[in-house]
Short mmCIF file of C-alpha atoms and ligand atoms in Angstrom, two decimals:
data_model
loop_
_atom_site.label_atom_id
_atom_site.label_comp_id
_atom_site.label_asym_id
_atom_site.label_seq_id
_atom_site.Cartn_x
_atom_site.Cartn_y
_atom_site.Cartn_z
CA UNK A 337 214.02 226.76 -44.82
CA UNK A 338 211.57 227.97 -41.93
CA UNK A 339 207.97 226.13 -42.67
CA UNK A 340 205.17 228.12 -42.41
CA UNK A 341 201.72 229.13 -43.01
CA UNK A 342 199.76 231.37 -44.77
CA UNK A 343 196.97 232.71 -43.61
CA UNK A 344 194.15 234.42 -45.75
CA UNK A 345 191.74 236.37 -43.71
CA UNK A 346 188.90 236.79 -45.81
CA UNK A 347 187.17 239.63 -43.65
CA UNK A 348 189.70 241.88 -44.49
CA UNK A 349 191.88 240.50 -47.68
CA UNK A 350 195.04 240.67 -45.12
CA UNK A 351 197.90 237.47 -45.25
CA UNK A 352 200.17 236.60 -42.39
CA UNK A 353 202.84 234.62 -42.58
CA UNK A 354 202.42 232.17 -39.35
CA UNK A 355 205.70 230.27 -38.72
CA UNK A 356 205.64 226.45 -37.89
CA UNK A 357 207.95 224.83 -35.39
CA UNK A 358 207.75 221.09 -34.32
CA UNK A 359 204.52 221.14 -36.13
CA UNK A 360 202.63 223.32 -34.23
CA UNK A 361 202.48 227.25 -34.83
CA UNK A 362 201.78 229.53 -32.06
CA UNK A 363 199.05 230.79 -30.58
CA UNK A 364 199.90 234.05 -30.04
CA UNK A 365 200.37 234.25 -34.25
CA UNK A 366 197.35 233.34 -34.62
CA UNK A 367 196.08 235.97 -32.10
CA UNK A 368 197.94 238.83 -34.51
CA UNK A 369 194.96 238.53 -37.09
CA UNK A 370 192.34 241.13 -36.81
CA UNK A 371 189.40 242.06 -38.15
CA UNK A 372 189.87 245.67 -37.71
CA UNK A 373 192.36 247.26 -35.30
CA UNK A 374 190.17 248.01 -32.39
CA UNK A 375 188.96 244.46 -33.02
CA UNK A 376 190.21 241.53 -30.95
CA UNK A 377 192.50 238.84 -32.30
CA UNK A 378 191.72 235.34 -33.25
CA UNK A 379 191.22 232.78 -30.74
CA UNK A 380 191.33 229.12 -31.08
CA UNK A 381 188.43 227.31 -29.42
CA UNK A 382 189.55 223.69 -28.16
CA UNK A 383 187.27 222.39 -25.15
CA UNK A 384 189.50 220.39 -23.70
CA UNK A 385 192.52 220.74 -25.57
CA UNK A 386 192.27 218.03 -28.02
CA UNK A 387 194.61 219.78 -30.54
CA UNK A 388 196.73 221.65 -28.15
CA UNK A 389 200.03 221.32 -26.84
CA UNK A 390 200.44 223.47 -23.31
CA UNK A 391 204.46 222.78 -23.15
CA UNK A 392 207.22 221.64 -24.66
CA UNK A 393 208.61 218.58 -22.72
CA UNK A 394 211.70 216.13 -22.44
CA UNK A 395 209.89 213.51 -19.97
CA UNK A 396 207.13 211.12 -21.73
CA UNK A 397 206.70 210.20 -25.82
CA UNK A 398 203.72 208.75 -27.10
CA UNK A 399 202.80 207.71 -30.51
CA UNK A 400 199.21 206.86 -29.85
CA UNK A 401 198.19 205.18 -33.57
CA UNK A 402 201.64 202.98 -33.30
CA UNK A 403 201.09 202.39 -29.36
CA UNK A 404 204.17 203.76 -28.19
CA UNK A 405 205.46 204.59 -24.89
CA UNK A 406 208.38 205.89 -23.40
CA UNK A 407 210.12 207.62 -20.38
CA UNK A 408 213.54 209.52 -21.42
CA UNK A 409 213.49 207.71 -24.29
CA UNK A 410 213.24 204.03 -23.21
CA UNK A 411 210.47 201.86 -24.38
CA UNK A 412 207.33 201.03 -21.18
CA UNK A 413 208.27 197.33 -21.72
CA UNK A 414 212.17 197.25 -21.06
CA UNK A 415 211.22 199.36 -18.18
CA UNK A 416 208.56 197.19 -17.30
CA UNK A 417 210.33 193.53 -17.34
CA UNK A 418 213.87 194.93 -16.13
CA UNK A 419 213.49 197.92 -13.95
CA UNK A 420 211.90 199.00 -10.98
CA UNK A 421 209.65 201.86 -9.57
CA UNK A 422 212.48 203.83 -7.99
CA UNK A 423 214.43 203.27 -10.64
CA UNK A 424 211.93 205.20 -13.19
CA UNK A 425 211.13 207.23 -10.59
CA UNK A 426 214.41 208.68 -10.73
CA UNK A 427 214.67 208.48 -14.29
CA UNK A 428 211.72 210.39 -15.11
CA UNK A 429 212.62 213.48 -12.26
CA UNK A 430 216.70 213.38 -13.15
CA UNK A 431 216.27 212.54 -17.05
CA UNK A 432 219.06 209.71 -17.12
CA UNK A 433 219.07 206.33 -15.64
CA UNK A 434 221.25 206.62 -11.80
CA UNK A 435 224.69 205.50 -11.00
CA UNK A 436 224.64 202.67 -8.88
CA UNK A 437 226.04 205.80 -6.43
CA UNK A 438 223.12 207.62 -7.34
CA UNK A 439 220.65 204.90 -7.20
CA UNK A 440 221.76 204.00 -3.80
CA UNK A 441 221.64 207.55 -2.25
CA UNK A 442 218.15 208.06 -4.00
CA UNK A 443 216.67 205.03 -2.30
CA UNK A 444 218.07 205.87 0.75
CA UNK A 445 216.73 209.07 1.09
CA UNK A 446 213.39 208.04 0.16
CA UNK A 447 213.34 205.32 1.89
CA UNK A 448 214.18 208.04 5.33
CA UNK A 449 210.99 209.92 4.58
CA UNK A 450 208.90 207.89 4.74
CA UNK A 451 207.53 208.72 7.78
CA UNK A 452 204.91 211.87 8.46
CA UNK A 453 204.71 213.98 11.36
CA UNK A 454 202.56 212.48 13.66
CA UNK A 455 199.69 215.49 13.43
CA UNK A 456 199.21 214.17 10.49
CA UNK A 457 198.00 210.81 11.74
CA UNK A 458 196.07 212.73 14.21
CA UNK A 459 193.88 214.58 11.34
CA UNK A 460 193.54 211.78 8.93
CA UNK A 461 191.99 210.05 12.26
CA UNK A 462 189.30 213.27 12.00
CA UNK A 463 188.25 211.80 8.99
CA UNK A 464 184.45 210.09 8.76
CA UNK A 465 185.06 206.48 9.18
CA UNK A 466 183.23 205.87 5.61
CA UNK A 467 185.78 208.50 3.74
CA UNK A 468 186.86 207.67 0.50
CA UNK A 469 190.76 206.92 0.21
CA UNK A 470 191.25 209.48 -2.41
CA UNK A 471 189.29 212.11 -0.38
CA UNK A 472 191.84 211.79 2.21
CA UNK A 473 194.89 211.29 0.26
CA UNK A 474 194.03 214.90 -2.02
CA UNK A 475 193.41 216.52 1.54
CA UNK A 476 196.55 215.07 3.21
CA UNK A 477 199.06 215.48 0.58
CA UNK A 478 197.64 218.97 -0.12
CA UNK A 479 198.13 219.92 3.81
CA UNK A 480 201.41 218.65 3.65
CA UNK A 481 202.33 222.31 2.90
CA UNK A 482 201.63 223.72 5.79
CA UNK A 483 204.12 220.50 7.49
CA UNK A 484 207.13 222.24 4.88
CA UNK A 485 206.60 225.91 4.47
CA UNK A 486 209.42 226.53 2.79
CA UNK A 487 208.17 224.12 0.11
CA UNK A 488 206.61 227.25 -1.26
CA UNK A 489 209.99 228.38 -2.31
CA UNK A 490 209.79 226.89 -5.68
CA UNK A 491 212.97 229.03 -7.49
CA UNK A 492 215.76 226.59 -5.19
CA UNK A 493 216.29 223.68 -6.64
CA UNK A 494 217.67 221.87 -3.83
CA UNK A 495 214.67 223.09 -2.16
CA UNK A 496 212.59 221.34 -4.92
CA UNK A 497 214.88 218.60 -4.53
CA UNK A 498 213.73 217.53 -1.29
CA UNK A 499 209.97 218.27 -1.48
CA UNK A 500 210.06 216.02 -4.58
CA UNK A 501 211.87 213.42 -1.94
CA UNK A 502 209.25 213.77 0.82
CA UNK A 503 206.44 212.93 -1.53
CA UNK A 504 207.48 210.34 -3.26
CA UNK A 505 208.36 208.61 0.10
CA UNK A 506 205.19 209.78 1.82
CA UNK A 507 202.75 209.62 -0.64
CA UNK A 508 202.36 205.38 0.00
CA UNK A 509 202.44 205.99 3.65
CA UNK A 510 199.29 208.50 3.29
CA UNK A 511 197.64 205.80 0.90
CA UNK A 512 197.80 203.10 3.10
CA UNK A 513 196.62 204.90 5.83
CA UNK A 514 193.65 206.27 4.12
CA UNK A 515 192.93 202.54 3.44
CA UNK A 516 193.67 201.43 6.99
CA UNK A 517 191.08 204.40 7.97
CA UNK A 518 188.20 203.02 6.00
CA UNK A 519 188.79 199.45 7.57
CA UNK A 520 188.77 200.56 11.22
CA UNK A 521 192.28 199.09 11.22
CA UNK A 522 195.14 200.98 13.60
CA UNK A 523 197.76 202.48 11.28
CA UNK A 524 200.99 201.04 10.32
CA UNK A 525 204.11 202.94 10.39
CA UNK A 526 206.61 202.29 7.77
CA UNK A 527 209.06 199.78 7.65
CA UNK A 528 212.71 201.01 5.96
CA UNK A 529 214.10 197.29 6.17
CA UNK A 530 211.45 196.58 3.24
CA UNK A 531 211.64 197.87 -0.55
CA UNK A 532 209.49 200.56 -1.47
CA UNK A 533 206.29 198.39 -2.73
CA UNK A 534 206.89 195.78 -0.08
CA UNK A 535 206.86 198.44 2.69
CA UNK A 536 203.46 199.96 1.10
CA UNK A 537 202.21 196.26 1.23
CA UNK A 538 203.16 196.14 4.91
CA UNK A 539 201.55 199.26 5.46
CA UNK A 540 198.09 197.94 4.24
CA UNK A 541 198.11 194.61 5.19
CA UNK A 542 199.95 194.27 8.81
CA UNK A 543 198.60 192.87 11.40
CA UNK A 544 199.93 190.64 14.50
CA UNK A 545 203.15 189.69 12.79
CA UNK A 546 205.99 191.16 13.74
CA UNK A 547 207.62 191.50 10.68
CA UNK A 548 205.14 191.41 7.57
CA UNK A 549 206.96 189.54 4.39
CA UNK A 550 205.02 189.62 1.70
CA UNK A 551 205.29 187.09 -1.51
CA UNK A 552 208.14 188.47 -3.78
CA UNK A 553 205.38 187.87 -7.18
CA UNK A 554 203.41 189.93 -5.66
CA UNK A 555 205.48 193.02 -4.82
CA UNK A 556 207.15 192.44 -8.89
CA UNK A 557 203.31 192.66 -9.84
CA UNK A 558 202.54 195.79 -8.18
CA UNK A 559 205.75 197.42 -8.54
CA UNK A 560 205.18 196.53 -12.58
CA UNK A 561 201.79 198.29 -12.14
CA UNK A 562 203.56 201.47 -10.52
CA UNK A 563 205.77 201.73 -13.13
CA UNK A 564 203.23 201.68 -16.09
CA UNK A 565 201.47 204.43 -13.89
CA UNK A 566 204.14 206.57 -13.70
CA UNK A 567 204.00 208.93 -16.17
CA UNK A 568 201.50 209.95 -19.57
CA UNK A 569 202.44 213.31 -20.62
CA UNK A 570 199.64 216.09 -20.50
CA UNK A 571 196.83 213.74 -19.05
CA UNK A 572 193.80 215.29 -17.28
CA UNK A 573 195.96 215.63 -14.06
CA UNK A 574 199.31 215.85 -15.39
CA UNK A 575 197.14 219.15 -16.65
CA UNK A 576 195.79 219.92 -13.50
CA UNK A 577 199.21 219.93 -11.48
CA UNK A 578 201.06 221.84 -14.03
CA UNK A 579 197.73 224.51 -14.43
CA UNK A 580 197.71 224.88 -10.52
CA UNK A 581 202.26 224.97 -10.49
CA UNK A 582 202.06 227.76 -12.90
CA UNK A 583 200.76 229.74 -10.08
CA UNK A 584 204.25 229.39 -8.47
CA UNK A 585 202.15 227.39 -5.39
CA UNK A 586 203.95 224.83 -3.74
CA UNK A 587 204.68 221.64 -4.96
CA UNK A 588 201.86 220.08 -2.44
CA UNK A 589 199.28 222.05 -3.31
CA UNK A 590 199.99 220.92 -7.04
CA UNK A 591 200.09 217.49 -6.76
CA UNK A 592 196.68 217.40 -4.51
CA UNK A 593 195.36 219.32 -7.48
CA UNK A 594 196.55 216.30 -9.62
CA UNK A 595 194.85 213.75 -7.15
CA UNK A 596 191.59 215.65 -7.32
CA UNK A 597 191.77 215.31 -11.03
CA UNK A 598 192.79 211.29 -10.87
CA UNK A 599 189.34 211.06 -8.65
CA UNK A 600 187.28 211.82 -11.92
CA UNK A 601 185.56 208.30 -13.05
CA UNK A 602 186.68 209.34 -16.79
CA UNK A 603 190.34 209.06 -15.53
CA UNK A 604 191.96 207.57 -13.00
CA UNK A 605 188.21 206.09 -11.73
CA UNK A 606 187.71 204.14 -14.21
CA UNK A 607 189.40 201.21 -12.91
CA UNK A 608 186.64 201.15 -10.15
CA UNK A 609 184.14 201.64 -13.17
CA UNK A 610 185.39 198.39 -14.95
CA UNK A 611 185.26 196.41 -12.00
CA UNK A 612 181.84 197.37 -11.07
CA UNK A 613 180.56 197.09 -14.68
CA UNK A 614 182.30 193.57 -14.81
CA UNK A 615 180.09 192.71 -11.74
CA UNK A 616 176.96 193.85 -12.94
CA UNK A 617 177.13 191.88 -16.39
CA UNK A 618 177.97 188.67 -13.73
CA UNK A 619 178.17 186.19 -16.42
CA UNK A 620 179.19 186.25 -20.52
CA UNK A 621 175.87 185.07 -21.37
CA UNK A 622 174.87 189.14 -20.50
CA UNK A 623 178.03 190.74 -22.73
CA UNK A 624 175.62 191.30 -26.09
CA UNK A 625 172.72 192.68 -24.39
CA UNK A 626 175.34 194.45 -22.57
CA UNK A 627 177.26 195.76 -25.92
CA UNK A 628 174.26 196.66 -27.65
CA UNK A 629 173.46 199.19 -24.83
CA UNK A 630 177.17 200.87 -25.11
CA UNK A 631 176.32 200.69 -29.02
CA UNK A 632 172.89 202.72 -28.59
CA UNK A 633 174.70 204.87 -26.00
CA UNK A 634 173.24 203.81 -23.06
CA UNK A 635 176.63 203.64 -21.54
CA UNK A 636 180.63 203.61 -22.01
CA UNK A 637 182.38 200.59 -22.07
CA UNK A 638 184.51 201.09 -19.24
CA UNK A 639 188.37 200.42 -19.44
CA UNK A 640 187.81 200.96 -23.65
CA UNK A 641 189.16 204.05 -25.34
CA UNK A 642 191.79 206.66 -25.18
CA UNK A 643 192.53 210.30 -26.11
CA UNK A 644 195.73 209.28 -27.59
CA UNK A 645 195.70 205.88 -28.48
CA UNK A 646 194.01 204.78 -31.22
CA UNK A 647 195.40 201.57 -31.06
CA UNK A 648 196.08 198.78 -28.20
CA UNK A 649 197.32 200.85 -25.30
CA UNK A 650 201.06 199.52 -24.30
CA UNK A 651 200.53 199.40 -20.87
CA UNK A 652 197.30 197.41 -20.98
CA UNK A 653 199.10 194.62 -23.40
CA UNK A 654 201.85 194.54 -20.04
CA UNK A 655 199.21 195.12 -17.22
CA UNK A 656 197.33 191.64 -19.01
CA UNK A 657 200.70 189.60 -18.43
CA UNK A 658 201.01 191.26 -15.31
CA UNK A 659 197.60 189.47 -14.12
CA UNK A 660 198.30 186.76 -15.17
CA UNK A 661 201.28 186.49 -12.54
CA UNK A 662 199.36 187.65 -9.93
CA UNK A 663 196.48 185.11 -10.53
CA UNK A 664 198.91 182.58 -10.46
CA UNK A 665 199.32 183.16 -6.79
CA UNK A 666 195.84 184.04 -6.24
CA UNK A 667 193.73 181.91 -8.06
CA UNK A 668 191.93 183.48 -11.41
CA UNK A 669 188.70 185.48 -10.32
CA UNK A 670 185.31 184.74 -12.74
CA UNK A 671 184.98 188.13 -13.47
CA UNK A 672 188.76 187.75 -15.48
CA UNK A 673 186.57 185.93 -17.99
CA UNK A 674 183.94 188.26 -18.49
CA UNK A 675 186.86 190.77 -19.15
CA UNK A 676 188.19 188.94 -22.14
CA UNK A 677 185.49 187.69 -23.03
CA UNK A 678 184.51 191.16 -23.58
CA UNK A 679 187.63 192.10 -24.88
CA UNK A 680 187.01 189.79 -27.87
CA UNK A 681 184.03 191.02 -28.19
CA UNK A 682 184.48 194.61 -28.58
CA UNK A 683 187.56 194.02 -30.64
CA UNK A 684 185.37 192.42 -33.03
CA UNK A 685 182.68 194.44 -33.35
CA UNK A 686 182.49 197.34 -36.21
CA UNK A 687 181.17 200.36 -33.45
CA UNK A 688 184.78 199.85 -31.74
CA UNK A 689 187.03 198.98 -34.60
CA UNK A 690 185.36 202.48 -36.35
CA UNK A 691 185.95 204.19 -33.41
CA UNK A 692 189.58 202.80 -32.73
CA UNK A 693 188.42 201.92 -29.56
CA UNK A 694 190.92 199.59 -27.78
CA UNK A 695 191.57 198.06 -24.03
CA UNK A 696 193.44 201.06 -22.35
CA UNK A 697 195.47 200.96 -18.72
CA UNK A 698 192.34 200.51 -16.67
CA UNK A 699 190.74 197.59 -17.93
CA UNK A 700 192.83 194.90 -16.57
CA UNK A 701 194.38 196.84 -13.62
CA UNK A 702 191.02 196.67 -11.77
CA UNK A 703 191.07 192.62 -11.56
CA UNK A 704 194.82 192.45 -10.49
CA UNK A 705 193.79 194.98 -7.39
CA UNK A 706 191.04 192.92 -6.65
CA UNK A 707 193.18 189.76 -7.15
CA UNK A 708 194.96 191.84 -4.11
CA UNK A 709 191.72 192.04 -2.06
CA UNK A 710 192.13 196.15 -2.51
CA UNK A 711 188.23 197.72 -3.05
CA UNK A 712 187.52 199.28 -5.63
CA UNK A 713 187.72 202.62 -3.91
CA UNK A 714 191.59 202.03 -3.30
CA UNK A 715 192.22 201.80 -6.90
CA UNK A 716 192.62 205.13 -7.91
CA UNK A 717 194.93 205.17 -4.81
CA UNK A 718 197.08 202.82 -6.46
CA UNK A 719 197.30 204.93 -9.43
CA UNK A 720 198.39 207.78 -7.67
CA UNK A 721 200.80 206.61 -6.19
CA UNK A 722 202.27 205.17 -9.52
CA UNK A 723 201.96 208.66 -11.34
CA UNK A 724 203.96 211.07 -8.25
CA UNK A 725 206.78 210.96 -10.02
CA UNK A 726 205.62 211.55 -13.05
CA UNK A 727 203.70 214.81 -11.88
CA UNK A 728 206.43 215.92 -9.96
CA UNK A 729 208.93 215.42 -12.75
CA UNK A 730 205.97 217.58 -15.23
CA UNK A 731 205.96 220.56 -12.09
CA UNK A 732 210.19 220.08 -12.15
CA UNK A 733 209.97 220.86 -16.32
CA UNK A 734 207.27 223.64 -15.62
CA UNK A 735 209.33 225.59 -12.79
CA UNK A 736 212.37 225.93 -15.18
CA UNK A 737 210.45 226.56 -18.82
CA UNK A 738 210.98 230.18 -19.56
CA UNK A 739 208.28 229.89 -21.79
CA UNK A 740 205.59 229.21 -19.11
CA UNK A 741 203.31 231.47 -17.83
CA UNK A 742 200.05 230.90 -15.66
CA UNK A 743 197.78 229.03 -17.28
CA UNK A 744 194.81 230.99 -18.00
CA UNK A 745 192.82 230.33 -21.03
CA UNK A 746 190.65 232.76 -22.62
CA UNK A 747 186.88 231.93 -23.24
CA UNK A 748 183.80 233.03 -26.11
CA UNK A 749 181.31 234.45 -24.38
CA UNK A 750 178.30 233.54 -24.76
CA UNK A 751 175.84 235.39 -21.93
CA UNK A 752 173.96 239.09 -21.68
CA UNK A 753 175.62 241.91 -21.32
CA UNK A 754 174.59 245.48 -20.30
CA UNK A 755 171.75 244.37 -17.99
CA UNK A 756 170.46 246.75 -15.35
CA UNK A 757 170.48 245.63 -12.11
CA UNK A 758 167.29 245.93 -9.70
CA UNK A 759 167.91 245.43 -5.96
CA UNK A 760 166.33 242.57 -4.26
CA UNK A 761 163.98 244.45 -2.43
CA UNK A 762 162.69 245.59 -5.54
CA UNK A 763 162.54 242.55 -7.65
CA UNK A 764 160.25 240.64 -4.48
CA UNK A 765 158.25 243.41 -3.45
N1 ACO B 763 182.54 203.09 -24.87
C1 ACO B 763 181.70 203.38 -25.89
N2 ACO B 763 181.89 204.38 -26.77
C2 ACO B 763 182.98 205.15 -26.59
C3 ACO B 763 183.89 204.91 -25.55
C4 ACO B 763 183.64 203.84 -24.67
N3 ACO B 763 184.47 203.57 -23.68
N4 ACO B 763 184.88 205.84 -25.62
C5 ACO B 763 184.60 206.61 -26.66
N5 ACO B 763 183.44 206.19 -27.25
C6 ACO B 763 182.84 206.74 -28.46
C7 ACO B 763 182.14 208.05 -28.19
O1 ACO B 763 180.78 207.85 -27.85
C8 ACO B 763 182.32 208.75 -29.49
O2 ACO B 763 181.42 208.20 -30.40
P1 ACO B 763 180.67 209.17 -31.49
O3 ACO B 763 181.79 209.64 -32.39
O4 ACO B 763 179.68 208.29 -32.16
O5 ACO B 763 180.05 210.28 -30.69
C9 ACO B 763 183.71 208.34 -29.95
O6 ACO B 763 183.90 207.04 -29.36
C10 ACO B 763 184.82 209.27 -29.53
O7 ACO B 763 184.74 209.45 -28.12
P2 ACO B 763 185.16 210.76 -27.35
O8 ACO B 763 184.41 210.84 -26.06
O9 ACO B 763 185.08 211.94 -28.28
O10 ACO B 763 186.69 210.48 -27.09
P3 ACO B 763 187.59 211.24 -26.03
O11 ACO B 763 188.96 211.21 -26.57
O12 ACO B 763 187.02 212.57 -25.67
O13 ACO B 763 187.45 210.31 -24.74
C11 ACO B 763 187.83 208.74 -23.05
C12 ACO B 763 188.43 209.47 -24.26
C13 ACO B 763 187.31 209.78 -22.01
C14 ACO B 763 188.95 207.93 -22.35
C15 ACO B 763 186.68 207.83 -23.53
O14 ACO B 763 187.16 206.87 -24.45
C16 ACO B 763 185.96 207.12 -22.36
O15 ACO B 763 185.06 207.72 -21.76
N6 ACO B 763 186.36 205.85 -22.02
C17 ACO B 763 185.79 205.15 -20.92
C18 ACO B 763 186.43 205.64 -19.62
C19 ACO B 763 187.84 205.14 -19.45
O16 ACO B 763 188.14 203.96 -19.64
N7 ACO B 763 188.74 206.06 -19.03
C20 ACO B 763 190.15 205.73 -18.77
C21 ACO B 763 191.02 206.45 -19.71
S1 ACO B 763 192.68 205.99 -19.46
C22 ACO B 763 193.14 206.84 -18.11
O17 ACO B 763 192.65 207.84 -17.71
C23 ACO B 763 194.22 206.25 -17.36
#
């Protein structure tokens, strides 16, 4: 039996018949009810789309009250403890786990394009020596476009295949140089002898040696962080690279869209946010004072909440462990006690447990990059980098959904209309 529902417009007396599939009905049905012929349809107001769903998609599940996560079907924490970043990378793009066969030839070819053209070292050098890393990562990535021309033919999919290649391999290569930049340090070119994270590590932190080896905990720990990052379904700039794909643009251009969204402190920023609220309370003895300022709305509690989960996010519960490793080799930093100290806190307290306001990604991440002695403007970097494959696997889906069209929304206006205009010369005299 088709579900459905019915509709009772009480302007005119009229019932429709709106059909429901996967639990959603259409928007379109909705858009058949009308006042009055000559009248326009129904619209459904949602500022930003809490209760709308822009695609159907194979790639990412979440149950946000049950705090569940998973790529293609497998759970964030096997993924987590057993795989690695390439690994998911390819699973989210391909949709099944790799061959060893296809593994191999994956890594491979990544690892081979790594390298940029060298103009492009030559412009991020234009860059003010103060620029912030994500500043120069949205610009560089985005003028990767003009470096592949042909990118911009979308409807081949080996085409797409090797686009989605390039940035993936070049995407830590522009990172670290935009971090490099800020430092005054010379650029490192990458090094295909090491792993993916290793040779990112090498990238940022190089100097004299010849051959940089970093410790093996902390390349697990940051390739553990990439993979939490690497995918969240229709996030803010999961949004913004399929809303600036649908415009058949090349891949490039899409994903620099997606970086400009990650910028925003209510997304991927807010791991800078916690760190620098964790600095300004300094010491526990500051965390009521503190709370009772989020409670009177002073302020957010940075690193707390979620649009979809309403319980403990996953990935914070596996980002916690995950510090834990890396302070093992770093020694633990003061401002790790604040956090869960504050943790306990908020957990505790009735305005968050109302609000099912939990720990999400971002609270922890924060202290393990600053455990890494990255600043806090490199942190959204980081994040970026995790979450290429994910957006490029999201444009992938979008390019071959017959159901997509360019994202345009509709609006309710709300300003004048019919005014008559007076030249300026007029208006001043
Ligand atoms: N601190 C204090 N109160 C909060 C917080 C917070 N971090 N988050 C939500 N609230 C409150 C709101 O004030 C609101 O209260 P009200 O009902 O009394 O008005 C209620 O909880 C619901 O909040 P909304 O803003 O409606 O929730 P929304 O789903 O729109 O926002 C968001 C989600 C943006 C993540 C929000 O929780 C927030 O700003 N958190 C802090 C920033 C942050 O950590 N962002 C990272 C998100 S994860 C990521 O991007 C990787």
């Amino acid at each position: 039996m088709t579900e459905s529902l019915t509709v009772r417009d009480n302007r005119t007396g009229t019932e429709y018949e709106v059909p429901i599939v996967d639990g959603t009905i259409r928007a379109a049905d909705i858009g058949k009810i009308k006042a009055g012929e000559d009248q326009p349809g129904l619209a459904v107001y949602d500022p930003g789309f809490v209760n709308t769903a822009s695609c159907r998609s194979s790639i990412t599940y979440i149950d946000g009250d049950k705090g569940i996560l998973e790529y293609r079907g497998y759970p964030i924490e096997q993924l987590a403890a057993s795989s690695s970043f390439l690994e998911v990378a390819y699973l989210l793009i391909h949709g099944e786990l790799p061959t060893k066969e296809q593994y191999d030839t994956w890594v491979h070819n990544i690892t081979y394009h790594t390298f940029v053209h060298e103009n492009v070292k030559d412009f991020m050098q234009g860059f003010r020596y103060d620029a912030h890393p994500m500043g120069m990562l949205m610009a560089s990535v985005g003028a990767l476009s003009t470096f592949y021309p042909e990118s911009r033919n979308i409807s081949d999919a080996d085409n797409r295949a090797i686009q989605i290649i390039r940035m993936i391999a070049k995407m830590p290569t522009l990172g670290a140089w935009s971090f490099r930049h800020a430092q005054g340090k010379p650029y490192v070119y990458p090094d295909n002898d090491l792993s993916y994270t290793a040779n990112f590590l090498s990238m940022l932190f190089k100097m004299t040696e010849v051959k940089y080896q970093p410790d093996e905990r902390l390349v697990k720990a940051l390739d553990t962080l990439l993979i939490l990052h690497a995918d969240h379904e229709q996030n803010a700039s999961t949004n913004a690279v399929r809303s600036v794909g649908s415009t058949q643009v090349d891949p490039y251009s899409a994903v620099s869209a997606g970086v400009a969204a990650l910028f925003g402190p209510l997304h991927g920023g807010a791991n800078e946010a916690v760190l620098r609220m964790l600095k300004r309370i300094g010491n526990a003895s500051e965390i009521p004072a503190f709370i009772e300022g989020v409670k009177n709305g002073n302020e957010r509690l940075m690193g707390f909440g979620h649009r979809v989960y309403k319980s403990y996010d996953p990935r914070a519960k596996l980002i916690k462990k995950a510090a834990e490793d890396v302070f093992e080799v770093t020694g633990t930093s003061p401002l790790l006690d604040i956090a869960l100290e504050l943790e306990k806190i908020a957990l505790e307290d009735e305005y968050f447990v109302k609000r099912k306001l939990y720990p999400n990604v971002d609270f922890y991440s924060g202290l393990i990059y600053e455990a890494l002695e990255f600043p806090p403007e490199f942190f959204t970097v980081l994040f970026a980098i995790g979450r290429t494959p994910g957006w490029l696997a999201q444009w992938l889906e979008l390019t071959q959904d017959k159901d997509q069209k360019i994202a345009r929304p509709k609006q309710i206006y709300t300003g004048e209309r019919g005014l008559t205009f007076t030249p300026a010369s007029e208006r001043w005299a």
